[in-house]
XYZ file of N, CA and C in Angstrom:
768
model
N 27.192 18.727 6.377
C 27.903 17.661 7.088
C 28.348 16.597 6.080
N 29.592 16.174 6.205
C 30.128 15.178 5.287
C 29.621 13.802 5.652
N 29.077 13.083 4.672
C 28.607 11.738 4.923
C 29.781 10.780 4.952
N 29.644 9.687 5.628
C 30.729 8.739 5.787
C 30.186 7.322 5.707
N 31.118 6.395 5.659
C 30.746 4.989 5.550
C 31.275 4.174 6.733
N 31.578 4.826 7.844
C 32.096 4.126 9.004
C 30.955 3.724 9.923
N 30.824 2.444 10.152
C 29.749 1.935 10.991
C 30.300 1.584 12.364
N 29.580 1.880 13.430
C 30.020 1.511 14.767
C 29.899 0.002 14.988
N 30.561 -0.477 16.036
C 30.532 -1.904 16.328
C 29.257 -2.332 17.036
N 28.471 -1.383 17.525
C 27.212 -1.695 18.194
C 26.306 -2.500 17.282
N 25.649 -3.523 17.831
C 24.675 -4.253 17.030
C 23.384 -3.437 16.926
N 22.567 -3.796 15.963
C 21.331 -3.047 15.769
C 20.404 -3.168 16.979
N 20.495 -4.283 17.700
C 19.663 -4.460 18.898
C 20.051 -3.497 20.008
N 21.299 -3.021 19.994
C 21.788 -2.110 21.031
C 21.451 -0.656 20.745
N 21.008 -0.362 19.543
C 20.786 1.032 19.161
C 19.491 1.566 19.769
N 19.428 2.882 19.884
C 18.302 3.524 20.561
C 17.037 3.552 19.714
N 17.210 3.509 18.402
C 16.074 3.673 17.493
C 16.378 2.927 16.200
N 15.368 2.248 15.656
C 15.514 1.527 14.389
C 14.405 1.964 13.443
N 14.788 2.412 12.264
C 13.835 2.774 11.217
C 13.737 1.636 10.223
N 12.532 1.084 10.070
C 12.253 0.030 9.084
C 11.329 0.647 8.039
N 11.861 0.949 6.884
C 11.129 1.794 5.940
C 11.063 1.231 4.525
N 9.916 1.433 3.910
C 9.748 1.249 2.480
C 10.649 2.252 1.756
N 10.934 1.986 0.495
C 11.775 2.894 -0.286
C 10.947 3.861 -1.131
N 10.442 3.386 -2.270
C 9.763 4.281 -3.216
C 8.604 5.000 -2.562
N 8.622 6.324 -2.645
C 7.556 7.131 -2.078
C 7.695 7.388 -0.599
N 8.577 6.663 0.073
C 8.725 6.792 1.523
C 10.127 7.288 1.838
N 11.114 6.389 1.953
C 12.491 6.823 2.218
C 13.076 7.563 1.020
N 12.573 7.291 -0.179
C 13.027 8.006 -1.373
C 12.097 9.158 -1.725
N 11.101 9.419 -0.870
C 10.130 10.479 -1.136
C 10.507 11.777 -0.446
N 9.850 12.871 -0.864
C 10.148 14.190 -0.334
C 11.002 14.985 -1.305
N 11.288 16.222 -0.954
C 12.103 17.076 -1.822
C 13.577 16.693 -1.715
N 14.379 17.177 -2.653
C 15.815 16.906 -2.620
C 16.430 17.376 -1.310
N 16.052 18.575 -0.877
C 16.633 19.119 0.357
C 16.178 18.324 1.584
N 14.921 17.876 1.587
C 14.433 17.062 2.706
C 15.162 15.730 2.781
N 15.378 15.105 1.626
C 16.106 13.839 1.615
C 17.544 14.030 2.065
N 18.211 15.065 1.562
C 19.601 15.289 1.949
C 19.716 15.526 3.444
N 18.830 16.339 3.998
C 18.882 16.615 5.434
C 18.638 15.346 6.246
N 17.662 14.540 5.831
C 17.338 13.323 6.576
C 18.448 12.286 6.436
N 18.986 12.116 5.238
C 20.063 11.148 5.033
C 21.313 11.545 5.827
N 21.605 12.835 5.862
C 22.746 13.300 6.652
C 22.537 13.014 8.137
N 21.308 13.161 8.612
C 21.002 12.847 10.015
C 21.216 11.356 10.277
N 20.776 10.505 9.357
C 20.991 9.064 9.503
C 22.483 8.773 9.633
N 23.280 9.315 8.724
C 24.711 9.034 8.723
C 25.392 9.546 9.992
N 25.005 10.717 10.458
C 25.614 11.295 11.652
C 25.193 10.572 12.923
N 24.102 9.796 12.847
C 23.535 9.162 14.043
C 23.683 7.650 14.022
N 24.605 7.115 13.221
C 24.730 5.671 13.059
C 24.948 4.937 14.384
N 25.616 5.559 15.335
C 25.877 4.900 16.608
C 24.590 4.622 17.379
N 23.539 5.397 17.093
C 22.286 5.271 17.838
C 21.115 4.806 16.985
N 21.246 4.892 15.660
C 20.124 4.637 14.756
C 20.425 3.447 13.837
N 19.514 2.468 13.822
C 19.602 1.349 12.897
C 18.675 1.578 11.708
N 19.023 1.002 10.561
C 18.255 1.226 9.340
C 17.987 -0.099 8.636
N 16.700 -0.359 8.384
C 16.273 -1.554 7.654
C 15.391 -1.107 6.491
N 15.715 -1.530 5.285
C 14.844 -1.277 4.141
C 13.852 -2.428 4.029
N 12.578 -2.101 3.899
C 11.516 -3.099 3.729
C 10.805 -2.722 2.433
N 11.113 -3.419 1.362
C 10.797 -2.913 0.037
C 10.418 -4.025 -0.935
N 9.780 -3.631 -2.010
C 9.529 -4.554 -3.100
C 10.704 -4.673 -4.049
N 11.702 -3.820 -3.861
C 12.858 -3.809 -4.759
C 13.773 -5.003 -4.517
N 14.533 -5.359 -5.557
C 15.431 -6.502 -5.485
C 16.820 -6.061 -5.029
N 17.673 -7.015 -4.617
C 18.991 -6.667 -4.090
C 19.852 -5.827 -5.028
N 19.836 -6.113 -6.321
C 20.650 -5.344 -7.256
C 20.265 -3.885 -7.281
N 18.985 -3.607 -7.281
C 18.512 -2.228 -7.287
C 18.920 -1.515 -5.998
N 18.796 -2.214 -4.873
C 19.138 -1.608 -3.587
C 20.623 -1.275 -3.535
N 21.473 -2.184 -3.989
C 22.916 -1.927 -3.987
C 23.255 -0.740 -4.872
N 22.589 -0.612 -6.002
C 22.820 0.534 -6.889
C 22.441 1.837 -6.195
N 21.324 1.835 -5.480
C 20.890 3.042 -4.765
C 21.921 3.498 -3.744
N 22.459 2.545 -2.981
C 23.335 2.916 -1.876
C 24.778 3.159 -2.308
N 25.215 2.515 -3.386
C 26.589 2.713 -3.866
C 26.731 3.922 -4.760
N 25.688 4.226 -5.553
C 25.863 5.214 -6.616
C 24.921 6.414 -6.523
N 23.875 6.322 -5.696
C 22.857 7.377 -5.740
C 22.688 8.116 -4.423
N 23.646 7.966 -3.522
C 23.650 8.766 -2.314
C 22.649 8.387 -1.250
N 22.093 7.175 -1.345
C 21.131 6.711 -0.345
C 21.896 5.972 0.758
N 21.625 6.249 2.037
C 22.353 5.570 3.121
C 22.254 4.056 3.016
N 23.358 3.392 3.339
C 23.390 1.936 3.326
C 22.651 1.391 4.540
N 21.702 0.479 4.348
C 20.985 -0.089 5.491
C 21.816 -1.155 6.191
N 21.412 -1.478 7.412
C 22.028 -2.589 8.125
C 21.487 -3.920 7.611
N 20.196 -3.936 7.318
C 19.517 -5.146 6.847
C 18.471 -4.751 5.818
N 18.057 -5.737 5.025
C 17.033 -5.519 4.002
C 16.007 -6.640 4.063
N 14.740 -6.261 4.081
C 13.646 -7.176 3.778
C 13.167 -6.752 2.391
N 13.583 -7.474 1.370
C 13.334 -7.062 -0.006
C 12.367 -7.975 -0.731
N 12.154 -7.666 -2.005
C 11.301 -8.509 -2.856
C 9.945 -8.774 -2.208
N 9.344 -7.722 -1.622
C 8.036 -7.805 -0.966
C 8.030 -8.864 0.147
N 9.149 -8.944 0.873
C 9.220 -9.837 2.018
C 9.809 -11.199 1.744
N 10.191 -11.491 0.492
C 10.703 -12.818 0.164
C 12.227 -12.902 0.229
N 12.895 -11.778 0.442
C 14.334 -11.742 0.687
C 14.570 -11.147 2.068
N 15.406 -11.793 2.882
C 15.800 -11.250 4.181
C 17.318 -11.323 4.226
N 17.992 -10.169 4.274
C 19.430 -10.154 4.074
C 20.142 -9.140 4.956
N 21.399 -9.436 5.229
C 22.302 -8.504 5.888
C 23.082 -7.761 4.813
N 23.484 -6.520 5.102
C 24.212 -5.703 4.129
C 25.610 -5.435 4.668
N 26.646 -5.760 3.880
C 28.013 -5.557 4.362
C 28.541 -4.190 3.947
N 29.787 -3.898 4.325
C 30.351 -2.577 4.078
C 30.597 -2.306 2.603
N 30.610 -3.354 1.783
C 30.729 -3.182 0.339
C 29.371 -3.124 -0.347
N 28.321 -3.014 0.458
C 26.945 -2.860 -0.042
C 26.380 -4.139 -0.655
N 27.011 -5.276 -0.401
C 26.463 -6.541 -0.888
C 25.434 -7.079 0.107
N 24.364 -7.647 -0.432
C 23.324 -8.247 0.389
C 23.570 -9.744 0.505
N 23.628 -10.234 1.739
C 23.829 -11.651 1.991
C 22.578 -12.220 2.635
N 21.811 -13.049 1.924
C 20.596 -13.627 2.501
C 20.885 -14.390 3.793
N 19.971 -14.271 4.749
C 20.087 -14.969 6.020
C 19.352 -16.291 5.861
N 20.126 -17.371 5.667
C 19.572 -18.656 5.279
C 18.516 -19.195 6.221
N 18.756 -19.082 7.524
C 17.800 -19.664 8.468
C 16.458 -18.938 8.449
N 16.437 -17.670 8.025
C 15.178 -16.939 7.922
C 14.499 -17.156 6.573
N 15.287 -17.433 5.546
C 14.713 -17.618 4.209
C 14.278 -19.053 3.933
N 14.720 -19.990 4.749
C 14.405 -21.400 4.482
C 12.902 -21.639 4.433
N 12.176 -21.032 5.359
C 10.720 -21.208 5.391
C 10.060 -20.572 4.166
N 10.613 -19.445 3.717
C 10.086 -18.762 2.533
C 10.303 -19.625 1.291
N 11.497 -20.176 1.172
C 11.812 -21.039 0.027
C 10.890 -22.255 -0.006
N 10.656 -22.841 1.162
C 9.787 -24.024 1.223
C 8.351 -23.673 0.849
N 7.882 -22.523 1.320
C 6.506 -22.110 1.011
C 6.334 -21.795 -0.478
N 7.387 -21.321 -1.116
C 7.331 -21.007 -2.550
C 7.368 -22.291 -3.382
N 8.237 -23.216 -3.009
C 8.291 -24.545 -3.632
C 8.427 -24.459 -5.157
N 9.349 -23.594 -5.598
C 9.642 -23.464 -7.034
C 8.392 -23.209 -7.882
N 7.557 -22.288 -7.414
C 6.260 -22.072 -8.061
C 6.308 -21.130 -9.269
N 7.462 -20.576 -9.570
C 7.534 -19.542 -10.595
C 6.929 -19.922 -11.933
N 7.324 -21.060 -12.484
C 6.826 -21.460 -13.793
C 5.334 -21.804 -13.734
N 4.880 -22.387 -12.631
C 3.450 -22.691 -12.491
C 2.622 -21.409 -12.481
N 3.120 -20.391 -11.798
C 2.408 -19.107 -11.744
C 2.337 -18.490 -13.132
N 3.457 -18.439 -13.821
C 3.476 -17.825 -15.151
C 2.556 -18.551 -16.115
N 2.529 -19.863 -16.036
C 1.650 -20.633 -16.915
C 0.184 -20.373 -16.586
N -0.135 -20.286 -15.305
C -1.525 -20.102 -14.896
C -2.050 -18.718 -15.251
N -1.157 -17.712 -15.289
C -1.585 -16.336 -15.552
C -1.300 -15.882 -16.980
N -0.827 -16.778 -17.815
C -0.392 -16.410 -19.152
C -1.472 -15.712 -19.968
N -2.708 -16.137 -19.814
C -3.784 -15.572 -20.634
C -4.639 -14.546 -19.889
N -4.238 -14.166 -18.688
C -5.021 -13.208 -17.906
C -4.807 -11.796 -18.449
N -5.908 -11.108 -18.697
C -5.840 -9.752 -19.225
C -5.312 -8.777 -18.171
N -4.590 -7.760 -18.644
C -4.171 -6.663 -17.784
C -2.920 -6.898 -16.976
N -2.204 -7.998 -17.242
C -0.968 -8.289 -16.524
C 0.191 -8.400 -17.508
N 1.301 -7.718 -17.174
C 2.526 -7.811 -17.973
C 3.650 -8.250 -17.058
N 4.239 -9.396 -17.357
C 5.280 -9.974 -16.513
C 6.490 -9.048 -16.435
N 6.962 -8.789 -15.222
C 8.188 -8.014 -15.043
C 9.384 -8.882 -15.400
N 10.427 -8.260 -15.912
C 11.551 -9.022 -16.472
C 12.518 -9.545 -15.424
N 12.547 -8.950 -14.228
C 13.511 -9.373 -13.218
C 13.275 -10.819 -12.799
N 14.376 -11.549 -12.591
C 14.274 -12.940 -12.181
C 14.261 -13.078 -10.672
N 13.125 -12.865 -10.056
C 13.025 -12.961 -8.605
C 13.114 -14.415 -8.159
N 13.598 -14.652 -6.938
C 13.783 -16.020 -6.457
C 12.484 -16.644 -5.966
N 11.749 -15.922 -5.136
C 10.578 -16.508 -4.473
C 9.322 -15.669 -4.682
N 9.193 -15.068 -5.833
C 7.993 -14.303 -6.173
C 7.909 -14.176 -7.681
N 6.715 -13.859 -8.174
C 6.526 -13.474 -9.569
C 5.748 -12.166 -9.548
N 6.211 -11.177 -10.324
C 5.610 -9.849 -10.267
C 5.209 -9.369 -11.657
N 4.098 -8.646 -11.672
C 3.534 -8.132 -12.918
C 3.228 -6.645 -12.782
N 3.340 -5.933 -13.899
C 2.732 -4.608 -14.004
C 1.265 -4.833 -14.364
N 0.387 -4.077 -13.713
C -1.048 -4.308 -13.872
C -1.733 -3.094 -14.490
N -2.553 -3.338 -15.482
C -3.406 -2.305 -16.059
C -4.773 -2.430 -15.386
N -5.112 -1.515 -14.472
C -6.357 -1.693 -13.709
C -7.608 -1.675 -14.575
N -7.547 -0.990 -15.715
C -8.723 -0.915 -16.584
C -8.986 -2.238 -17.292
N -7.940 -2.998 -17.531
C -8.081 -4.252 -18.279
C -8.004 -5.483 -17.388
N -7.598 -5.312 -16.136
C -7.296 -6.439 -15.254
C -8.522 -7.321 -15.012
N -8.301 -8.630 -15.116
C -9.320 -9.635 -14.829
C -9.119 -10.120 -13.391
N -10.040 -9.748 -12.505
C -9.904 -10.095 -11.090
C -9.943 -11.596 -10.836
N -10.307 -12.371 -11.841
C -10.265 -13.819 -11.693
C -8.860 -14.331 -11.409
N -7.846 -13.503 -11.687
C -6.466 -13.892 -11.394
C -6.269 -14.162 -9.909
N -7.022 -13.477 -9.071
C -6.915 -13.674 -7.619
C -7.329 -15.095 -7.243
N -8.394 -15.599 -7.880
C -8.843 -16.962 -7.617
C -7.849 -17.986 -8.153
N -7.234 -17.671 -9.285
C -6.236 -18.570 -9.859
C -5.068 -18.757 -8.892
N -4.595 -17.652 -8.333
C -3.461 -17.707 -7.414
C -3.847 -18.414 -6.114
N -5.032 -18.136 -5.613
C -5.493 -18.838 -4.406
C -5.547 -20.336 -4.644
N -5.942 -20.727 -5.860
C -6.009 -22.137 -6.188
C -4.652 -22.818 -6.220
N -3.604 -22.022 -6.410
C -2.248 -22.560 -6.392
C -1.685 -22.615 -4.978
N -2.457 -22.138 -4.000
C -1.977 -22.126 -2.626
C -0.998 -21.018 -2.335
N -1.085 -19.925 -3.112
C -0.185 -18.783 -2.972
C -0.982 -17.525 -2.672
N -0.293 -16.443 -2.387
C -0.952 -15.164 -2.109
C -0.724 -14.191 -3.258
N -1.739 -13.386 -3.557
C -1.618 -12.310 -4.533
C -1.777 -10.980 -3.816
N -0.958 -9.999 -4.197
C -0.992 -8.690 -3.571
C -1.022 -7.621 -4.648
N -2.046 -6.778 -4.612
C -2.149 -5.631 -5.530
C -1.775 -4.384 -4.752
N -0.887 -3.565 -5.310
C -0.504 -2.325 -4.631
C -0.402 -1.182 -5.624
N -0.704 0.010 -5.125
C -0.656 1.246 -5.911
C -1.509 1.147 -7.175
N -2.438 0.207 -7.185
C -3.357 -0.022 -8.308
C -2.616 -0.239 -9.622
N -1.363 -0.733 -9.533
C -0.598 -0.967 -10.768
C 0.409 -2.102 -10.680
N 0.528 -2.703 -9.519
C 1.445 -3.837 -9.358
C 0.694 -5.051 -8.840
N 1.030 -6.212 -9.390
C 0.416 -7.469 -8.993
C 1.546 -8.435 -8.654
N 1.687 -8.761 -7.374
C 2.752 -9.651 -6.917
C 2.164 -10.985 -6.474
N 2.811 -12.057 -6.855
C 2.450 -13.390 -6.382
C 3.536 -13.842 -5.411
N 3.110 -14.205 -4.196
C 4.037 -14.475 -3.107
C 3.738 -15.830 -2.470
N 4.718 -16.377 -1.752
C 4.426 -17.594 -0.976
C 3.311 -17.317 0.035
N 2.557 -18.327 0.380
C 1.451 -18.183 1.314
C 1.945 -17.611 2.644
N 1.269 -16.536 3.083
C 1.529 -15.907 4.376
C 2.904 -15.255 4.466
N 3.512 -14.956 3.331
C 4.788 -14.235 3.316
C 4.560 -12.853 2.713
N 4.961 -11.826 3.437
C 4.875 -10.447 2.955
C 5.816 -9.608 3.799
N 5.785 -8.306 3.610
C 6.731 -7.431 4.303
C 6.634 -7.557 5.823
N 5.421 -7.515 6.367
C 5.247 -7.508 7.810
C 5.777 -8.750 8.499
N 5.308 -9.946 8.122
C 5.805 -11.159 8.770
C 7.318 -11.334 8.647
N 7.875 -10.992 7.477
C 9.323 -11.143 7.298
C 10.091 -10.145 8.154
N 9.601 -8.916 8.252
C 10.252 -7.938 9.119
C 10.203 -8.393 10.572
N 9.060 -8.896 11.001
C 8.924 -9.334 12.390
C 9.881 -10.494 12.699
N 10.027 -11.407 11.751
C 10.965 -12.516 11.950
C 12.400 -12.003 12.048
N 12.742 -11.000 11.231
C 14.086 -10.428 11.280
C 14.329 -9.727 12.612
N 13.383 -8.920 13.073
C 13.542 -8.206 14.344
C 13.704 -9.190 15.497
N 12.921 -10.268 15.464
C 13.037 -11.292 16.511
C 14.400 -11.967 16.455
N 14.848 -12.300 15.266
C 16.156 -12.925 15.068
C 17.279 -12.032 15.588
N 17.150 -10.723 15.407
C 18.186 -9.772 15.806
C 18.080 -9.363 17.270
N 16.960 -9.703 17.913
C 16.761 -9.313 19.300
C 16.431 -7.853 19.485
N 15.813 -7.240 18.482
C 15.457 -5.823 18.546
C 14.154 -5.645 19.329
N 14.130 -4.700 20.238
C 12.921 -4.356 20.986
C 11.954 -3.633 20.041
N 10.807 -4.241 19.773
C 9.865 -3.672 18.807
C 9.381 -2.279 19.185
N 9.453 -1.936 20.456
C 8.952 -0.631 20.902
C 9.822 0.527 20.413
N 11.042 0.238 19.998
C 11.919 1.311 19.519
C 12.064 1.305 17.994
N 11.142 0.600 17.331
C 11.142 0.520 15.864
C 10.021 1.380 15.301
N 10.327 2.154 14.257
C 9.294 2.848 13.490
C 9.217 2.210 12.118
N 8.023 1.738 11.713
C 7.828 1.219 10.363
C 7.131 2.286 9.536
N 7.576 2.437 8.289
C 7.096 3.528 7.446
C 6.765 3.023 6.055
N 5.636 3.488 5.497
C 5.260 3.064 4.162
C 4.260 3.993 3.508
N 3.867 3.639 2.262
C 2.964 4.528 1.520
C 1.981 3.810 0.602
N 2.095 2.474 0.448
C 1.148 1.766 -0.423
C 0.630 0.513 0.272
N -0.321 -0.155 -0.388
C -0.950 -1.334 0.221
C 0.029 -2.482 0.475
N 1.138 -2.541 -0.268
C 2.062 -3.632 0.043
C 2.853 -3.354 1.321
N 2.616 -2.186 1.945
C 3.186 -1.877 3.254
C 2.206 -2.162 4.395
N 0.970 -2.494 4.064
C -0.056 -2.661 5.094
C 0.321 -3.729 6.108
N 0.888 -4.844 5.649
C 1.173 -5.938 6.579
C 2.171 -5.540 7.646
N 3.055 -4.574 7.347
C 3.994 -4.148 8.396
C 3.434 -2.988 9.215
N 2.627 -2.141 8.604
C 2.035 -1.039 9.367
C 0.984 -1.542 10.346
N 0.377 -2.679 10.053
C -0.706 -3.200 10.895
C -0.212 -4.108 12.012
N 1.112 -4.275 12.173
C 1.638 -5.237 13.146
C 1.514 -4.776 14.587
N 1.275 -3.483 14.803
C 1.182 -2.977 16.162
C 2.402 -2.212 16.613
N 3.473 -2.206 15.811
C 4.648 -1.408 16.118
C 4.358 0.057 15.805
N 5.084 1.003 16.424
C 4.941 2.400 16.020
C 5.107 2.518 14.505
N 4.194 3.227 13.856
C 4.175 3.220 12.395
C 3.758 4.576 11.857
N 4.070 4.775 10.559
C 3.638 5.989 9.869
C 3.254 5.655 8.432
N 2.117 6.193 8.014
C 1.759 6.249 6.607
C 2.076 7.680 6.178
N 3.088 7.840 5.333
C 3.538 9.190 4.983
C 2.462 9.935 4.201
N 2.625 11.253 4.110
C 1.552 12.101 3.587
C 1.146 11.839 2.158
N 2.030 11.256 1.372
C 1.707 10.937 -0.022
C 1.224 9.506 -0.193
N 0.701 8.907 0.887
C 0.295 7.496 0.833
C -0.898 7.263 -0.085
N -0.950 6.055 -0.617
C -2.077 5.595 -1.419
C -3.354 5.684 -0.585
N -4.439 6.282 -1.123
C -5.684 6.396 -0.348
C -6.170 5.067 0.213
N -5.991 3.993 -0.542
C -6.441 2.684 -0.054
C -5.689 2.273 1.201
N -4.419 2.634 1.315
C -3.664 2.324 2.530
C -4.194 3.138 3.701
N -4.446 4.417 3.475
C -4.958 5.273 4.547
C -6.309 4.773 5.045
N -7.125 4.268 4.148
C -8.414 3.705 4.566
C -8.212 2.503 5.483
N -7.235 1.676 5.170
C -7.000 0.454 5.933
C -6.431 0.741 7.326
N -5.637 1.798 7.461
C -5.000 2.070 8.758
C -5.764 3.095 9.585
N -6.829 3.650 9.028
C -7.624 4.629 9.781
C -8.134 3.983 11.071
N -7.947 4.676 12.176
C -8.411 4.157 13.456
C -7.395 3.314 14.199
N -6.255 3.018 13.585
C -5.194 2.286 14.274
C -4.338 3.296 15.035
N -4.407 3.260 16.355
C -3.753 4.287 17.164
C -2.238 4.307 17.001
N -1.652 3.156 16.674
C -0.187 3.114 16.573
C 0.320 3.622 15.229
N -0.582 3.911 14.286
C -0.180 4.390 12.962
C -0.428 5.892 12.875
N 0.630 6.651 12.665
C 0.512 8.093 12.487
C 0.309 8.393 11.001
N -0.769 9.063 10.665
C -1.001 9.510 9.289
C -0.330 10.874 9.139
N 0.820 10.896 8.527
C 1.621 12.121 8.450
C 1.038 13.109 7.453
N 1.267 14.359 7.708
C 0.905 15.412 6.748
C 2.007 15.580 5.711
N 3.247 15.418 6.151
C 4.386 15.624 5.266
C 4.647 14.380 4.408
N 5.276 14.603 3.273
C 5.536 13.533 2.324
C 6.913 12.908 2.558
N 7.049 11.635 2.169
C 8.346 10.979 2.150
C 9.093 11.075 3.460
N 10.395 11.406 3.367
C 11.238 11.446 4.562
C 10.772 12.485 5.565
N 10.150 13.560 5.085
C 9.626 14.568 6.010
C 8.495 13.972 6.850
N 7.714 13.074 6.252
C 6.676 12.383 7.003
C 7.257 11.415 8.023
N 8.378 10.772 7.674
C 9.056 9.901 8.639
C 9.552 10.719 9.821
N 10.196 11.855 9.538
C 10.696 12.717 10.606
C 9.556 13.201 11.499
N 8.429 13.524 10.888
C 7.244 13.950 11.643
C 6.789 12.836 12.595
N 6.823 11.596 12.121
C 6.367 10.469 12.939
C 7.344 10.140 14.065
N 8.641 10.336 13.829
C 9.624 10.098 14.891
C 9.327 11.014 16.081
N 8.993 12.258 15.784
C 8.614 13.205 16.849
C 7.285 12.831 17.467
N 6.327 12.460 16.632
C 4.992 12.104 17.117
C 5.057 10.931 18.094
N 5.823 9.910 17.749
C 5.910 8.717 18.575
C 6.944 8.838 19.703
N 7.680 9.979 19.686
C 8.733 10.216 20.712
C 9.747 9.078 20.737
N 10.262 8.753 19.561
C 11.148 7.611 19.428
C 12.631 7.966 19.509
N 12.982 9.234 19.417
C 14.383 9.613 19.406
C 14.529 11.009 20.010
N 15.495 11.162 20.876
C 15.766 12.486 21.454
C 17.244 12.659 21.695
């Protein structure tokens, strides 16, 4: 089936099903053939299916994925681990939604330089080069990491998030993927019962634990699976990546 870039006039709130998904390991996970089949289904079903990326990736990376690498263009993005909330236009540009980001900006309060100074001598952290607006992110060496960094960040009135045992993100207090996604869905008037949230690492926990239909795909981080065990609304998929998402859509009976 030929993929296309024509979007219907229906708003995302009017669609029958909305997929809110992490990227790496989740929407970008699975075999080449599984991804192609799932992406083609997304494109063929645009009139009924809404797509939101909920990711740690920044807007530039997301635009590159959708313009040049064959990944379907989302309707909206919750990026930068929940610190960016944006609409995506037909040219693949992300436009931040100011009224939703204002609270995030205020909670961050230009903390970037304070965070970097406070963590400068902490072992096991390497500052990532990207210039994020409302977060500071590090690559983490778990063998060398000094857990005292968590207390340092708490002392600054901010939140620290470790995911996949190799990333250390510093975020505004009480801002993460889940709360930002929920604010976006409320802003858009989307019925939460027709949303599937999908993820694979601990930085997806805040959205998987919200009570919406959810899936931890088969290649999920063991620590995430431990956290969601026993949550009836979270399907622990056997299949990896997009195949796990497809498995959960059937499990939750979200699309027919």
